[in-house]
Coordinates of C-alpha atoms in Angstrom, one line a residue:
X14 CA 170.9 6.0 -116.3
X15 CA 169.9 7.0 -119.8
X16 CA 167.2 4.3 -119.9
X17 CA 165.7 5.7 -116.7
X18 CA 165.8 9.2 -118.1
X19 CA 164.2 8.1 -121.3
X20 CA 161.3 6.5 -119.3
X21 CA 160.5 9.8 -117.7
X22 CA 157.8 11.3 -119.8
X23 CA 156.1 14.7 -119.7
X24 CA 157.5 18.1 -118.9
X25 CA 161.2 17.6 -118.1
X26 CA 161.3 20.9 -116.2
X27 CA 158.7 19.6 -113.7
X28 CA 160.9 16.5 -113.1
X29 CA 163.8 18.9 -112.5
X30 CA 161.8 21.0 -110.0
X31 CA 160.7 17.8 -108.1
X32 CA 164.3 16.6 -107.8
X33 CA 165.5 20.1 -106.7
X34 CA 162.7 20.3 -104.1
X35 CA 163.7 16.8 -102.9
X36 CA 167.3 17.9 -102.3
X37 CA 166.1 21.1 -100.5
X38 CA 163.8 18.9 -98.4
X39 CA 166.7 16.6 -97.3
X40 CA 169.0 19.5 -96.4
X41 CA 166.4 21.5 -94.5
X42 CA 164.8 18.6 -92.7
X43 CA 168.2 17.3 -91.6
X44 CA 168.9 20.8 -90.1
X45 CA 165.5 21.0 -88.4
X46 CA 165.1 17.5 -86.7
X47 CA 167.7 17.9 -84.0
X48 CA 165.2 18.7 -81.3
X49 CA 162.7 16.0 -82.5
X50 CA 165.5 13.4 -82.5
X51 CA 166.4 14.4 -78.9
X52 CA 162.8 14.1 -77.7
X53 CA 162.4 10.7 -79.3
X54 CA 165.8 9.5 -78.0
X55 CA 167.1 8.5 -81.5
X56 CA 169.7 9.8 -83.9
X57 CA 168.8 12.5 -86.4
X58 CA 170.1 10.2 -89.1
X59 CA 167.5 7.6 -88.4
X60 CA 164.7 10.2 -88.8
X61 CA 166.4 11.5 -92.0
X62 CA 166.5 7.9 -93.4
X63 CA 162.8 7.5 -92.8
X64 CA 162.2 10.8 -94.6
X65 CA 164.4 9.8 -97.5
X66 CA 162.4 6.5 -97.8
X67 CA 159.2 8.6 -98.0
X68 CA 160.7 10.8 -100.7
X69 CA 161.7 7.7 -102.7
X70 CA 158.3 6.2 -102.2
X71 CA 156.7 9.5 -103.4
X72 CA 158.9 9.5 -106.5
X73 CA 157.9 5.9 -107.2
X74 CA 154.2 6.9 -106.9
X75 CA 154.8 9.9 -109.1
X76 CA 156.4 7.7 -111.7
X77 CA 153.5 5.2 -111.6
X78 CA 150.8 7.9 -111.7
X79 CA 152.5 9.7 -114.6
X80 CA 152.6 6.5 -116.7
X81 CA 148.8 6.1 -116.3
X82 CA 146.8 7.9 -119.0
X83 CA 145.2 10.9 -117.3
X84 CA 141.8 10.0 -118.7
X85 CA 141.6 7.1 -116.3
X86 CA 141.6 9.6 -113.4
X87 CA 138.0 10.6 -114.4
X88 CA 136.7 7.2 -113.3
X89 CA 139.0 7.0 -110.4
X90 CA 137.7 10.4 -109.1
X91 CA 134.2 8.9 -108.5
X92 CA 135.7 6.0 -106.5
X93 CA 137.9 8.5 -104.5
X94 CA 134.9 10.6 -103.6
X95 CA 132.9 7.6 -102.5
X96 CA 135.8 6.5 -100.2
X97 CA 136.8 10.0 -99.1
X98 CA 133.4 11.2 -97.6
X99 CA 133.1 8.2 -95.1
X100 CA 136.8 8.5 -94.2
X101 CA 136.4 12.2 -93.4
X102 CA 133.4 11.4 -91.2
X103 CA 135.3 8.6 -89.5
X104 CA 138.3 10.9 -88.9
X105 CA 136.1 13.5 -87.2
X106 CA 134.6 10.9 -84.8
X107 CA 137.3 8.3 -84.3
X108 CA 140.5 9.9 -85.6
X109 CA 143.7 10.4 -83.6
X110 CA 143.6 13.7 -81.8
X111 CA 146.5 16.2 -81.8
X112 CA 146.3 19.8 -80.8
X113 CA 142.6 19.5 -80.3
X114 CA 142.1 18.3 -83.9
X115 CA 141.1 15.0 -85.3
X116 CA 142.9 14.9 -88.6
X117 CA 144.6 11.5 -88.7
X118 CA 143.6 7.8 -88.9
X119 CA 146.1 5.4 -87.4
X120 CA 147.0 2.5 -89.8
X121 CA 146.8 -0.7 -87.7
X122 CA 150.1 -2.6 -87.2
X123 CA 152.3 0.0 -88.9
X124 CA 152.7 2.8 -86.4
X125 CA 151.9 5.2 -89.2
X126 CA 149.0 7.7 -89.4
X127 CA 147.0 8.8 -92.5
X128 CA 145.7 12.4 -92.9
X129 CA 142.4 12.0 -94.8
X130 CA 142.3 15.7 -95.9
X131 CA 145.3 14.9 -98.2
X132 CA 143.2 12.3 -100.1
X133 CA 140.1 14.7 -100.0
X134 CA 142.1 17.4 -101.8
X135 CA 143.0 15.0 -104.6
X136 CA 139.5 13.5 -104.7
X137 CA 137.6 16.8 -105.0
X138 CA 139.9 18.4 -107.6
X139 CA 139.8 15.4 -109.9
X140 CA 136.0 15.0 -109.4
X141 CA 135.4 18.7 -110.1
X142 CA 137.5 18.5 -113.3
X143 CA 135.5 15.4 -114.4
X144 CA 132.1 17.1 -113.6
X145 CA 133.0 20.4 -115.2
X146 CA 134.4 18.8 -118.4
X147 CA 131.4 16.5 -118.8
X148 CA 128.8 19.1 -118.1
X149 CA 130.1 21.8 -120.5
X150 CA 127.1 21.6 -122.9
X151 CA 124.6 22.1 -120.1
X152 CA 126.8 23.7 -117.5
X153 CA 124.1 26.3 -116.5
X154 CA 121.6 23.5 -115.8
X155 CA 120.9 24.1 -112.1
X156 CA 119.5 20.6 -111.2
X157 CA 121.9 18.4 -113.2
X158 CA 125.1 20.4 -113.1
X159 CA 125.2 23.1 -110.5
X160 CA 123.7 21.4 -107.5
X161 CA 125.9 18.3 -107.7
X162 CA 129.0 20.5 -108.1
X163 CA 128.1 22.9 -105.3
X164 CA 127.1 20.0 -103.1
X165 CA 130.4 18.2 -103.5
X166 CA 132.4 21.4 -102.8
X167 CA 130.4 22.4 -99.7
X168 CA 130.3 18.9 -98.2
X169 CA 134.0 18.3 -98.5
X170 CA 134.7 21.9 -97.2
X171 CA 132.7 21.5 -94.0
X172 CA 134.0 18.0 -93.3
X173 CA 137.6 19.2 -93.5
X174 CA 137.0 22.6 -91.9
X175 CA 135.8 21.2 -88.7
X176 CA 139.3 19.9 -88.0
X177 CA 141.6 21.8 -90.4
X178 CA 140.2 25.2 -91.5
X179 CA 143.3 26.4 -93.4
X180 CA 143.3 23.4 -95.7
X181 CA 139.6 23.6 -96.2
X182 CA 139.8 27.3 -97.2
X183 CA 142.6 26.7 -99.7
X184 CA 140.7 23.8 -101.2
X185 CA 137.6 26.0 -101.4
X186 CA 139.6 28.7 -103.2
X187 CA 141.0 26.2 -105.7
X188 CA 137.4 24.9 -106.3
X189 CA 136.2 28.5 -107.1
X190 CA 139.1 28.9 -109.5
X191 CA 138.1 25.7 -111.3
X192 CA 134.4 26.8 -111.4
X193 CA 135.6 30.1 -113.1
X194 CA 137.7 28.2 -115.6
X195 CA 134.9 25.7 -116.1
X196 CA 132.5 28.5 -117.3
X197 CA 130.2 28.4 -114.3
X198 CA 128.2 31.6 -114.3
X199 CA 129.1 34.5 -112.0
X200 CA 125.7 34.2 -110.3
X201 CA 126.2 30.6 -109.5
X202 CA 129.8 31.1 -108.3
X203 CA 128.4 33.9 -106.0
X204 CA 125.9 31.4 -104.6
X205 CA 128.7 28.9 -103.9
X206 CA 130.8 31.6 -102.2
X207 CA 127.8 32.7 -100.1
X208 CA 127.3 29.0 -99.1
X209 CA 131.0 28.7 -98.2
X210 CA 130.8 31.9 -96.2
X211 CA 127.9 30.6 -94.1
X212 CA 129.6 27.4 -93.5
X213 CA 132.8 29.2 -92.6
X214 CA 131.0 31.4 -90.1
X215 CA 129.4 28.3 -88.6
X216 CA 132.8 26.5 -88.2
X217 CA 134.6 29.6 -86.7
X218 CA 131.8 30.6 -84.3
X219 CA 130.2 27.2 -83.4
X220 CA 132.6 24.5 -84.5
X221 CA 134.5 22.3 -82.0
X222 CA 137.8 24.2 -82.6
X223 CA 136.1 27.7 -82.4
X224 CA 138.3 28.8 -79.4
X225 CA 141.5 27.8 -81.3
X226 CA 140.4 29.7 -84.4
X227 CA 139.4 32.8 -82.6
X228 CA 142.6 32.8 -80.5
X229 CA 144.8 32.6 -83.6
X230 CA 142.9 35.4 -85.3
X231 CA 143.2 37.6 -82.2
X232 CA 146.9 36.8 -81.8
X233 CA 147.5 37.7 -85.5
X234 CA 145.4 40.9 -85.4
X235 CA 146.7 42.1 -82.0
X236 CA 150.2 40.5 -81.3
X237 CA 151.0 43.1 -78.7
X238 CA 148.1 42.0 -76.6
X239 CA 148.5 38.3 -77.2
X240 CA 149.6 35.7 -74.6
X241 CA 153.3 35.0 -75.2
X242 CA 152.5 31.3 -75.2
X243 CA 150.0 31.8 -78.0
X244 CA 152.4 33.9 -80.2
X245 CA 155.5 31.8 -79.4
X246 CA 155.7 30.0 -82.7
X247 CA 155.0 33.1 -84.8
X248 CA 157.5 35.2 -82.9
X249 CA 160.4 32.7 -83.2
X250 CA 159.6 32.2 -86.9
X251 CA 160.1 36.0 -87.4
X252 CA 163.3 35.9 -85.3
X253 CA 164.6 33.1 -87.6
X254 CA 163.9 35.1 -90.7
X255 CA 165.2 38.4 -89.3
X256 CA 168.5 36.8 -88.2
X257 CA 169.2 35.1 -91.5
X258 CA 170.2 38.3 -93.3
X259 CA 170.7 38.2 -97.0
X260 CA 172.9 35.1 -97.3
X261 CA 172.0 33.3 -94.0
X262 CA 174.0 31.7 -91.2
X263 CA 174.9 28.7 -93.3
X264 CA 173.6 25.1 -93.5
X265 CA 173.0 23.5 -90.1
X266 CA 173.7 26.7 -88.2
X267 CA 170.1 27.6 -87.3
X268 CA 169.5 28.5 -83.6
X269 CA 165.8 29.0 -83.8
X270 CA 165.4 25.3 -84.7
X271 CA 165.7 24.7 -81.0
X272 CA 162.6 26.8 -80.2
X273 CA 160.2 26.3 -83.1
X274 CA 158.0 23.4 -82.3
X275 CA 157.3 22.5 -85.9
X276 CA 160.6 23.5 -87.5
X277 CA 160.7 20.5 -89.7
X278 CA 157.1 20.9 -91.0
X279 CA 155.0 24.0 -90.7
X280 CA 157.8 26.4 -90.1
X281 CA 160.5 24.9 -92.3
X282 CA 160.6 28.0 -94.5
X283 CA 161.7 30.1 -91.6
X284 CA 164.6 27.7 -91.0
X285 CA 165.5 27.8 -94.7
X286 CA 165.6 31.6 -94.6
X287 CA 167.7 31.6 -91.4
X288 CA 170.3 29.3 -92.9
X289 CA 170.3 30.4 -96.5
X290 CA 169.1 34.0 -96.0
X291 CA 166.8 36.1 -98.0
X292 CA 168.6 34.9 -101.2
X293 CA 167.6 31.3 -100.4
X294 CA 164.1 32.3 -99.6
X295 CA 163.7 34.2 -102.9
X296 CA 165.1 31.3 -104.8
X297 CA 162.6 28.9 -103.3
X298 CA 159.8 31.3 -104.1
X299 CA 161.1 31.4 -107.7
X300 CA 161.1 27.6 -107.9
X301 CA 157.4 27.5 -107.0
X302 CA 156.6 30.3 -109.4
X303 CA 158.5 28.5 -112.2
X304 CA 156.5 25.3 -111.4
X305 CA 153.3 27.3 -111.7
X306 CA 154.5 28.7 -115.0
X307 CA 155.2 25.3 -116.5
X308 CA 151.8 24.0 -115.3
X309 CA 150.0 26.9 -116.9
X310 CA 151.8 26.0 -120.2
X311 CA 150.4 22.5 -119.8
X312 CA 146.9 23.9 -119.2
X313 CA 147.1 26.1 -122.3
X314 CA 148.3 23.2 -124.5
X315 CA 145.9 20.5 -123.2
X316 CA 143.6 19.4 -126.0
X317 CA 140.8 18.2 -123.7
X318 CA 138.9 20.1 -121.1
X319 CA 139.4 17.4 -118.5
X320 CA 143.2 17.5 -118.8
X321 CA 143.3 21.3 -118.7
X322 CA 141.0 21.5 -115.6
X323 CA 142.9 18.6 -113.9
X324 CA 146.3 20.2 -114.4
X325 CA 145.0 23.7 -113.4
X326 CA 143.3 22.5 -110.2
X327 CA 146.3 20.4 -109.0
X328 CA 148.9 23.1 -109.8
X329 CA 146.9 25.8 -108.2
X330 CA 146.5 23.6 -105.1
X331 CA 150.2 23.0 -104.8
X332 CA 151.3 26.6 -105.3
X333 CA 148.6 28.1 -103.1
X334 CA 149.6 25.8 -100.3
X335 CA 153.3 26.7 -100.8
X336 CA 152.7 30.4 -100.7
X337 CA 150.3 30.0 -97.7
X338 CA 153.0 28.2 -95.8
X339 CA 155.6 30.9 -96.6
X340 CA 153.2 33.7 -95.9
X341 CA 152.6 32.3 -92.4
X342 CA 156.3 32.0 -91.8
X343 CA 156.9 35.7 -92.6
X344 CA 153.9 36.9 -90.6
X345 CA 151.5 37.6 -93.4
X346 CA 148.8 35.3 -91.9
X347 CA 147.8 33.5 -88.7
X348 CA 149.5 30.3 -87.7
X349 CA 148.2 27.3 -89.6
X350 CA 149.1 23.6 -89.9
X351 CA 149.9 23.7 -93.6
X352 CA 153.2 22.0 -94.8
X353 CA 155.4 23.2 -97.6
X354 CA 154.8 20.9 -100.5
X355 CA 157.6 18.4 -101.2
X356 CA 159.9 20.2 -98.7
X357 CA 158.3 19.7 -95.2
X358 CA 158.8 16.4 -93.5
X359 CA 155.6 14.4 -93.7
X360 CA 154.1 11.1 -94.7
X361 CA 150.8 11.2 -96.5
X362 CA 151.3 14.8 -97.5
X363 CA 154.5 14.0 -99.3
X364 CA 152.9 10.9 -101.0
X365 CA 149.8 12.7 -102.2
X366 CA 151.8 15.6 -103.4
X367 CA 153.9 13.2 -105.5
X368 CA 150.7 11.7 -107.0
X369 CA 149.5 15.2 -107.8
X370 CA 152.8 15.9 -109.6
X371 CA 152.4 12.6 -111.4
X372 CA 148.9 13.4 -112.7
X373 CA 150.1 16.8 -114.0
X374 CA 152.9 15.0 -115.8
X375 CA 150.4 12.5 -117.2
X376 CA 148.5 15.4 -118.8
X377 CA 151.9 16.8 -120.1
X378 CA 152.9 13.4 -121.5
X379 CA 149.6 13.2 -123.5
X380 CA 150.5 16.6 -125.1
X381 CA 154.0 15.5 -125.9
X382 CA 152.9 12.2 -127.4
X383 CA 150.5 12.9 -130.3
X384 CA 148.0 10.2 -131.0
X385 CA 146.1 9.5 -134.1
X386 CA 148.1 12.0 -136.2
X387 CA 151.2 9.9 -136.9
X388 CA 151.4 8.1 -140.2
X389 CA 153.1 4.9 -141.0
X390 CA 154.6 4.0 -144.3
X391 CA 154.8 0.3 -145.1
X392 CA 156.5 -0.8 -148.3
X393 CA 154.7 -3.7 -150.0
X394 CA 156.3 -4.4 -153.4
X395 CA 155.8 -1.4 -155.6
X396 CA 153.0 -0.1 -153.3
X397 CA 153.3 2.2 -150.3
X398 CA 150.5 1.8 -147.8
X399 CA 149.9 4.8 -145.6
X400 CA 148.2 3.9 -142.3
X401 CA 147.2 5.8 -139.2
X402 CA 148.6 4.7 -135.9
X403 CA 145.9 4.6 -133.2

C-alpha cells in the first residue's frame, strides 16, 4: 500500500478529492439506478459493477497521464485536434441519435458508445494552451497568432453546438478565460466573443435542434405556461431538492429517483440533496471549490506558461461543468445534458475527466520535483566533485 502511495505524484489533495468523488459517485449512482435496472431487466448490482469498472479504468488512465511529462501534451494536442475535427463532423452526420441529437459514435463490436465532444474539450484546451504559450512574443500578431486561435475556437464551438449547445457554451467560456490569461488584447477577445455570438444565434435560430433549444428557454423563462411534459424533469428535480430538508432522507431513500429520467446522470445532484440534504449538497459544492483552489495554486506555481495555461483551462472546465450541472438541478438554468464530473454515471465522460485530472497532476508533479537545481556530491579521494543532475 505504501509503495502505491509513494508512486502517486503531484498534489496529494487532488488525489484525495478524486477518491472522495469516486466514493460519492458509487453511493449516489447505486441509489439512482433502480429504475434503469428495471427497464433493462437486470439487477442494479450489475450496472453498479460496470460503473465501478469505469471508475477503476478512469483512475488507471489518470495514473498513466500523470506519469507523463506535461510538456508532451503540447505535441499530443496537435494530433488530438487533427483527429477531433473529422470525428465531430462524422458524429453530426453518422452518429447515434438520442433525443434528437447526434452526440455519440458507436464502437463496433463492443456495445459501447463514444461521445466525441468529451475528446474535443480536452483537445481544444490543450491546443489553446500550446498556441498561447508559444505565441507569447508575438501574441498580438493577427495573421500568425490571432486568426489560428480564433479559428480553432469557433470551429470546435460550432461543430459541438449543433448537437450539444450547453457543452459548446461552457467550452467557449473556458476558451475566453484562457485568452484573457494568455494576454490576448481586449479588442481581439471582443472579436472572438462577437464571432461566438453570431454562431450562437445561428445555432439557436437556424440549427437542427432550434425547436428544442427554444422550447427549453421558454420553459425556463415561463414555467407557469410550459407544457407539463416539457417541465417534468425540472419540476421533479426541484421536488427532490425541496423534500431533502437539511440532512436529507438518508442513503437509498429517494422517491424522486423513480420519476427523474436521468437521475443517475444529469440530475444526480438533485438525488444527492434529497438523500443527504442541504448539508450534503453544500459539502459537495465545497469539494469542487476546494479542487479549484488547489488547481489555482498549481497555476500560480507553474514555472512555464504552457503548464499554467494547461492547468487553468482544465480546472476551469471541470469546475464550470460541475457548477452548471448543480445550477440546473436547483433551477438556476434551463435543462441541459451536462453530467456532474466524476460523480454522474457515464463512460467517456468519466474517462476523459480522469485524463484531465491526470494532466493537472502532471503539471503539479513537475512543480514538486525540481529539475536542474539539485546538486550531487561525489567523493573521489580527497576531492569532492559537485555536479548538476539533469
